[in-house]
Amino acid sequence: MSKKEAVEAIATSAVASVENSQTDTATPPALPANPDIETVEFDTPIIRNNLTISEVNINKPKTGALRGLSLADLLKVDVDTVIKLVPRVSTPPLTEHEVAALDPADFLSISTAVVGFFASKDQRKKTRLEAETAKAEASPTA
């Protein structure tokens, strides 16, 4: 194959690739969700200096993050216990003061995310699937 033929072959395959990608209407498969992270969207965003925090990731607590806290209080969604835990497991990290100042609906969402990690893996998977199904049914179709 001559150099000219090689260049033409490469150009032809590149054009075909571009044409195929433009006509392909299928969306790529969604990446699997990390079961150890829950994203909580705030109804009332947190304003920190010039930064607006409208959502936060809650990471599954490790044993060290639970140090000094009562599991019974955490499972009862004791406000003081949740206020102490959330800064240890949130990304971006929220301060205790910010957690204490959350809108009650946002606080409940974060509390639910935290307590949800204490369910078994199968229970969390089932709950996540039900939530995704409900969200898909509630969203308007194009």
JSON list of C-alpha atoms in Angstrom, two decimals:
[
{"chain": "A", "resi": 1, "resn": "MET", "atom": "CA", "xyz": [0.00, 0.00, 0.00]},
{"chain": "A", "resi": 2, "resn": "SER", "atom": "CA", "xyz": [1.40, 3.36, -0.97]},
{"chain": "A", "resi": 3, "resn": "LYS", "atom": "CA", "xyz": [1.59, 6.31, 1.37]},
{"chain": "A", "resi": 4, "resn": "LYS", "atom": "CA", "xyz": [-1.20, 8.05, -0.57]},
{"chain": "A", "resi": 5, "resn": "GLU", "atom": "CA", "xyz": [-3.49, 5.00, -0.32]},
{"chain": "A", "resi": 6, "resn": "ALA", "atom": "CA", "xyz": [-2.81, 4.75, 3.43]},
{"chain": "A", "resi": 7, "resn": "VAL", "atom": "CA", "xyz": [-3.70, 8.40, 3.96]},
{"chain": "A", "resi": 8, "resn": "GLU", "atom": "CA", "xyz": [-6.91, 7.98, 1.92]},
{"chain": "A", "resi": 9, "resn": "ALA", "atom": "CA", "xyz": [-7.85, 4.85, 3.90]},
{"chain": "A", "resi": 10, "resn": "ILE", "atom": "CA", "xyz": [-7.36, 6.66, 7.19]},
{"chain": "A", "resi": 11, "resn": "ALA", "atom": "CA", "xyz": [-9.34, 9.67, 5.98]},
{"chain": "A", "resi": 12, "resn": "THR", "atom": "CA", "xyz": [-12.16, 7.45, 4.70]},
{"chain": "A", "resi": 13, "resn": "SER", "atom": "CA", "xyz": [-12.41, 5.56, 8.00]},
{"chain": "A", "resi": 14, "resn": "ALA", "atom": "CA", "xyz": [-12.35, 8.83, 9.95]},
{"chain": "A", "resi": 15, "resn": "VAL", "atom": "CA", "xyz": [-15.20, 10.26, 7.85]},
{"chain": "A", "resi": 16, "resn": "ALA", "atom": "CA", "xyz": [-17.21, 7.06, 8.27]},
{"chain": "A", "resi": 17, "resn": "SER", "atom": "CA", "xyz": [-16.60, 7.17, 12.01]},
{"chain": "A", "resi": 18, "resn": "VAL", "atom": "CA", "xyz": [-17.83, 10.76, 12.22]},
{"chain": "A", "resi": 19, "resn": "GLU", "atom": "CA", "xyz": [-20.90, 9.96, 10.11]},
{"chain": "A", "resi": 20, "resn": "ASN", "atom": "CA", "xyz": [-21.74, 6.95, 12.28]},
{"chain": "A", "resi": 21, "resn": "SER", "atom": "CA", "xyz": [-21.39, 8.96, 15.48]},
{"chain": "A", "resi": 22, "resn": "GLN", "atom": "CA", "xyz": [-23.66, 11.66, 14.09]},
{"chain": "A", "resi": 23, "resn": "THR", "atom": "CA", "xyz": [-26.39, 9.21, 13.08]},
{"chain": "A", "resi": 24, "resn": "ASP", "atom": "CA", "xyz": [-26.13, 7.14, 16.26]},
{"chain": "A", "resi": 25, "resn": "THR", "atom": "CA", "xyz": [-28.95, 8.35, 18.48]},
{"chain": "A", "resi": 26, "resn": "ALA", "atom": "CA", "xyz": [-28.48, 5.80, 21.24]},
{"chain": "A", "resi": 27, "resn": "THR", "atom": "CA", "xyz": [-27.25, 7.26, 24.48]},
{"chain": "A", "resi": 28, "resn": "PRO", "atom": "CA", "xyz": [-24.25, 5.65, 26.12]},
{"chain": "A", "resi": 29, "resn": "PRO", "atom": "CA", "xyz": [-25.05, 3.36, 29.03]},
{"chain": "A", "resi": 30, "resn": "ALA", "atom": "CA", "xyz": [-25.15, 5.07, 32.38]},
{"chain": "A", "resi": 31, "resn": "LEU", "atom": "CA", "xyz": [-22.20, 4.52, 34.65]},
{"chain": "A", "resi": 32, "resn": "PRO", "atom": "CA", "xyz": [-23.03, 2.34, 37.62]},
{"chain": "A", "resi": 33, "resn": "ALA", "atom": "CA", "xyz": [-23.85, 4.36, 40.70]},
{"chain": "A", "resi": 34, "resn": "ASN", "atom": "CA", "xyz": [-21.51, 4.01, 43.66]},
{"chain": "A", "resi": 35, "resn": "PRO", "atom": "CA", "xyz": [-23.56, 2.36, 46.42]},
{"chain": "A", "resi": 36, "resn": "ASP", "atom": "CA", "xyz": [-21.32, 3.95, 49.06]},
{"chain": "A", "resi": 37, "resn": "ILE", "atom": "CA", "xyz": [-22.23, 7.53, 48.08]},
{"chain": "A", "resi": 38, "resn": "GLU", "atom": "CA", "xyz": [-25.62, 9.24, 48.21]},
{"chain": "A", "resi": 39, "resn": "THR", "atom": "CA", "xyz": [-26.12, 12.62, 46.58]},
{"chain": "A", "resi": 40, "resn": "VAL", "atom": "CA", "xyz": [-28.51, 14.95, 48.38]},
{"chain": "A", "resi": 41, "resn": "GLU", "atom": "CA", "xyz": [-29.86, 17.98, 46.51]},
{"chain": "A", "resi": 42, "resn": "PHE", "atom": "CA", "xyz": [-30.86, 20.88, 48.73]},
{"chain": "A", "resi": 43, "resn": "ASP", "atom": "CA", "xyz": [-34.18, 22.68, 48.45]},
{"chain": "A", "resi": 44, "resn": "THR", "atom": "CA", "xyz": [-32.46, 25.65, 50.10]},
{"chain": "A", "resi": 45, "resn": "PRO", "atom": "CA", "xyz": [-28.80, 25.87, 49.05]},
{"chain": "A", "resi": 46, "resn": "ILE", "atom": "CA", "xyz": [-26.05, 26.69, 51.53]},
{"chain": "A", "resi": 47, "resn": "ILE", "atom": "CA", "xyz": [-24.24, 29.97, 50.88]},
{"chain": "A", "resi": 48, "resn": "ARG", "atom": "CA", "xyz": [-20.59, 29.89, 51.97]},
{"chain": "A", "resi": 49, "resn": "ASN", "atom": "CA", "xyz": [-18.83, 33.19, 51.15]},
{"chain": "A", "resi": 50, "resn": "ASN", "atom": "CA", "xyz": [-19.21, 33.41, 47.34]},
{"chain": "A", "resi": 51, "resn": "LEU", "atom": "CA", "xyz": [-19.89, 29.66, 46.97]},
{"chain": "A", "resi": 52, "resn": "THR", "atom": "CA", "xyz": [-23.39, 28.22, 46.65]},
{"chain": "A", "resi": 53, "resn": "ILE", "atom": "CA", "xyz": [-23.66, 24.57, 47.69]},
{"chain": "A", "resi": 54, "resn": "SER", "atom": "CA", "xyz": [-26.79, 23.11, 46.11]},
{"chain": "A", "resi": 55, "resn": "GLU", "atom": "CA", "xyz": [-25.95, 19.44, 46.63]},
{"chain": "A", "resi": 56, "resn": "VAL", "atom": "CA", "xyz": [-23.68, 17.35, 48.78]},
{"chain": "A", "resi": 57, "resn": "ASN", "atom": "CA", "xyz": [-22.40, 13.78, 48.57]},
{"chain": "A", "resi": 58, "resn": "ILE", "atom": "CA", "xyz": [-22.83, 11.71, 51.70]},
{"chain": "A", "resi": 59, "resn": "ASN", "atom": "CA", "xyz": [-20.21, 8.98, 51.94]},
{"chain": "A", "resi": 60, "resn": "LYS", "atom": "CA", "xyz": [-20.93, 5.71, 53.71]},
{"chain": "A", "resi": 61, "resn": "PRO", "atom": "CA", "xyz": [-19.56, 6.21, 57.24]},
{"chain": "A", "resi": 62, "resn": "LYS", "atom": "CA", "xyz": [-16.58, 4.12, 58.25]},
{"chain": "A", "resi": 63, "resn": "THR", "atom": "CA", "xyz": [-16.23, 3.00, 61.83]},
{"chain": "A", "resi": 64, "resn": "GLY", "atom": "CA", "xyz": [-13.83, 5.85, 62.65]},
{"chain": "A", "resi": 65, "resn": "ALA", "atom": "CA", "xyz": [-16.42, 8.44, 61.56]},
{"chain": "A", "resi": 66, "resn": "LEU", "atom": "CA", "xyz": [-18.83, 6.95, 64.09]},
{"chain": "A", "resi": 67, "resn": "ARG", "atom": "CA", "xyz": [-16.39, 7.29, 67.00]},
{"chain": "A", "resi": 68, "resn": "GLY", "atom": "CA", "xyz": [-17.95, 9.04, 69.98]},
{"chain": "A", "resi": 69, "resn": "LEU", "atom": "CA", "xyz": [-21.48, 8.74, 68.58]},
{"chain": "A", "resi": 70, "resn": "SER", "atom": "CA", "xyz": [-24.29, 6.48, 69.71]},
{"chain": "A", "resi": 71, "resn": "LEU", "atom": "CA", "xyz": [-25.57, 4.22, 66.95]},
{"chain": "A", "resi": 72, "resn": "ALA", "atom": "CA", "xyz": [-28.94, 4.10, 68.67]},
{"chain": "A", "resi": 73, "resn": "ASP", "atom": "CA", "xyz": [-29.13, 7.92, 68.57]},
{"chain": "A", "resi": 74, "resn": "LEU", "atom": "CA", "xyz": [-28.05, 7.96, 64.94]},
{"chain": "A", "resi": 75, "resn": "LEU", "atom": "CA", "xyz": [-30.70, 5.42, 63.94]},
{"chain": "A", "resi": 76, "resn": "LYS", "atom": "CA", "xyz": [-33.31, 7.47, 65.84]},
{"chain": "A", "resi": 77, "resn": "VAL", "atom": "CA", "xyz": [-32.12, 10.46, 63.75]},
{"chain": "A", "resi": 78, "resn": "ASP", "atom": "CA", "xyz": [-31.11, 12.38, 66.84]},
{"chain": "A", "resi": 79, "resn": "VAL", "atom": "CA", "xyz": [-30.42, 15.91, 65.60]},
{"chain": "A", "resi": 80, "resn": "ASP", "atom": "CA", "xyz": [-27.23, 16.47, 67.63]},
{"chain": "A", "resi": 81, "resn": "THR", "atom": "CA", "xyz": [-25.77, 13.13, 66.52]},
{"chain": "A", "resi": 82, "resn": "VAL", "atom": "CA", "xyz": [-26.47, 13.78, 62.83]},
{"chain": "A", "resi": 83, "resn": "ILE", "atom": "CA", "xyz": [-25.03, 17.30, 63.15]},
{"chain": "A", "resi": 84, "resn": "LYS", "atom": "CA", "xyz": [-21.79, 15.77, 64.47]},
{"chain": "A", "resi": 85, "resn": "LEU", "atom": "CA", "xyz": [-21.60, 13.00, 61.84]},
{"chain": "A", "resi": 86, "resn": "VAL", "atom": "CA", "xyz": [-22.40, 14.87, 58.61]},
{"chain": "A", "resi": 87, "resn": "PRO", "atom": "CA", "xyz": [-19.20, 16.99, 58.56]},
{"chain": "A", "resi": 88, "resn": "ARG", "atom": "CA", "xyz": [-17.23, 13.74, 58.80]},
{"chain": "A", "resi": 89, "resn": "VAL", "atom": "CA", "xyz": [-18.91, 12.09, 55.79]},
{"chain": "A", "resi": 90, "resn": "SER", "atom": "CA", "xyz": [-19.95, 14.92, 53.46]},
{"chain": "A", "resi": 91, "resn": "THR", "atom": "CA", "xyz": [-18.29, 16.15, 50.27]},
{"chain": "A", "resi": 92, "resn": "PRO", "atom": "CA", "xyz": [-17.84, 19.08, 50.15]},
{"chain": "A", "resi": 93, "resn": "PRO", "atom": "CA", "xyz": [-17.37, 18.96, 53.90]},
{"chain": "A", "resi": 94, "resn": "LEU", "atom": "CA", "xyz": [-20.07, 20.89, 55.70]},
{"chain": "A", "resi": 95, "resn": "THR", "atom": "CA", "xyz": [-19.43, 22.45, 59.08]},
{"chain": "A", "resi": 96, "resn": "GLU", "atom": "CA", "xyz": [-21.52, 21.55, 62.11]},
{"chain": "A", "resi": 97, "resn": "HIS", "atom": "CA", "xyz": [-22.87, 25.10, 62.04]},
{"chain": "A", "resi": 98, "resn": "GLU", "atom": "CA", "xyz": [-23.98, 24.71, 58.39]},
{"chain": "A", "resi": 99, "resn": "VAL", "atom": "CA", "xyz": [-25.67, 21.38, 59.15]},
{"chain": "A", "resi": 100, "resn": "ALA", "atom": "CA", "xyz": [-27.42, 22.90, 62.17]},
{"chain": "A", "resi": 101, "resn": "ALA", "atom": "CA", "xyz": [-28.69, 25.77, 59.99]},
{"chain": "A", "resi": 102, "resn": "LEU", "atom": "CA", "xyz": [-30.11, 23.52, 57.24]},
{"chain": "A", "resi": 103, "resn": "ASP", "atom": "CA", "xyz": [-33.71, 23.78, 56.15]},
{"chain": "A", "resi": 104, "resn": "PRO", "atom": "CA", "xyz": [-35.63, 20.99, 57.95]},
{"chain": "A", "resi": 105, "resn": "ALA", "atom": "CA", "xyz": [-36.45, 19.25, 54.66]},
{"chain": "A", "resi": 106, "resn": "ASP", "atom": "CA", "xyz": [-32.76, 19.26, 53.67]},
{"chain": "A", "resi": 107, "resn": "PHE", "atom": "CA", "xyz": [-31.75, 18.02, 57.12]},
{"chain": "A", "resi": 108, "resn": "LEU", "atom": "CA", "xyz": [-34.21, 15.15, 56.80]},
{"chain": "A", "resi": 109, "resn": "SER", "atom": "CA", "xyz": [-32.84, 14.27, 53.35]},
{"chain": "A", "resi": 110, "resn": "ILE", "atom": "CA", "xyz": [-29.28, 14.13, 54.70]},
{"chain": "A", "resi": 111, "resn": "SER", "atom": "CA", "xyz": [-30.40, 12.15, 57.75]},
{"chain": "A", "resi": 112, "resn": "THR", "atom": "CA", "xyz": [-32.21, 9.65, 55.56]},
{"chain": "A", "resi": 113, "resn": "ALA", "atom": "CA", "xyz": [-29.12, 9.23, 53.39]},
{"chain": "A", "resi": 114, "resn": "VAL", "atom": "CA", "xyz": [-26.92, 8.61, 56.44]},
{"chain": "A", "resi": 115, "resn": "VAL", "atom": "CA", "xyz": [-29.28, 6.16, 58.12]},
{"chain": "A", "resi": 116, "resn": "GLY", "atom": "CA", "xyz": [-29.83, 4.36, 54.81]},
{"chain": "A", "resi": 117, "resn": "PHE", "atom": "CA", "xyz": [-26.23, 3.14, 54.90]},
{"chain": "A", "resi": 118, "resn": "PHE", "atom": "CA", "xyz": [-27.08, 0.99, 57.92]},
{"chain": "A", "resi": 119, "resn": "ALA", "atom": "CA", "xyz": [-29.47, -1.14, 55.86]},
{"chain": "A", "resi": 120, "resn": "SER", "atom": "CA", "xyz": [-28.20, -4.31, 54.20]},
{"chain": "A", "resi": 121, "resn": "LYS", "atom": "CA", "xyz": [-26.72, -4.11, 50.71]},
{"chain": "A", "resi": 122, "resn": "ASP", "atom": "CA", "xyz": [-29.80, -5.84, 49.25]},
{"chain": "A", "resi": 123, "resn": "GLN", "atom": "CA", "xyz": [-32.19, -3.47, 51.01]},
{"chain": "A", "resi": 124, "resn": "ARG", "atom": "CA", "xyz": [-30.22, -0.42, 49.79]},
{"chain": "A", "resi": 125, "resn": "LYS", "atom": "CA", "xyz": [-30.14, -1.80, 46.23]},
{"chain": "A", "resi": 126, "resn": "LYS", "atom": "CA", "xyz": [-33.91, -2.40, 46.29]},
{"chain": "A", "resi": 127, "resn": "THR", "atom": "CA", "xyz": [-34.61, 1.07, 47.70]},
{"chain": "A", "resi": 128, "resn": "ARG", "atom": "CA", "xyz": [-32.32, 2.73, 45.13]},
{"chain": "A", "resi": 129, "resn": "LEU", "atom": "CA", "xyz": [-34.04, 0.85, 42.29]},
{"chain": "A", "resi": 130, "resn": "GLU", "atom": "CA", "xyz": [-37.48, 1.87, 43.57]},
{"chain": "A", "resi": 131, "resn": "ALA", "atom": "CA", "xyz": [-36.37, 5.51, 43.85]},
{"chain": "A", "resi": 132, "resn": "GLU", "atom": "CA", "xyz": [-34.91, 5.51, 40.33]},
{"chain": "A", "resi": 133, "resn": "THR", "atom": "CA", "xyz": [-38.10, 3.93, 38.94]},
{"chain": "A", "resi": 134, "resn": "ALA", "atom": "CA", "xyz": [-40.28, 6.50, 40.71]},
{"chain": "A", "resi": 135, "resn": "LYS", "atom": "CA", "xyz": [-38.05, 9.32, 39.45]},
{"chain": "A", "resi": 136, "resn": "ALA", "atom": "CA", "xyz": [-38.22, 8.00, 35.87]},
{"chain": "A", "resi": 137, "resn": "GLU", "atom": "CA", "xyz": [-42.01, 7.73, 36.04]},
{"chain": "A", "resi": 138, "resn": "ALA", "atom": "CA", "xyz": [-42.32, 11.25, 37.44]},
{"chain": "A", "resi": 139, "resn": "SER", "atom": "CA", "xyz": [-40.10, 12.89, 34.82]},
{"chain": "A", "resi": 140, "resn": "PRO", "atom": "CA", "xyz": [-41.84, 14.15, 31.67]},
{"chain": "A", "resi": 141, "resn": "THR", "atom": "CA", "xyz": [-41.07, 12.24, 28.49]},
{"chain": "A", "resi": 142, "resn": "ALA", "atom": "CA", "xyz": [-39.86, 14.08, 25.42]}
]
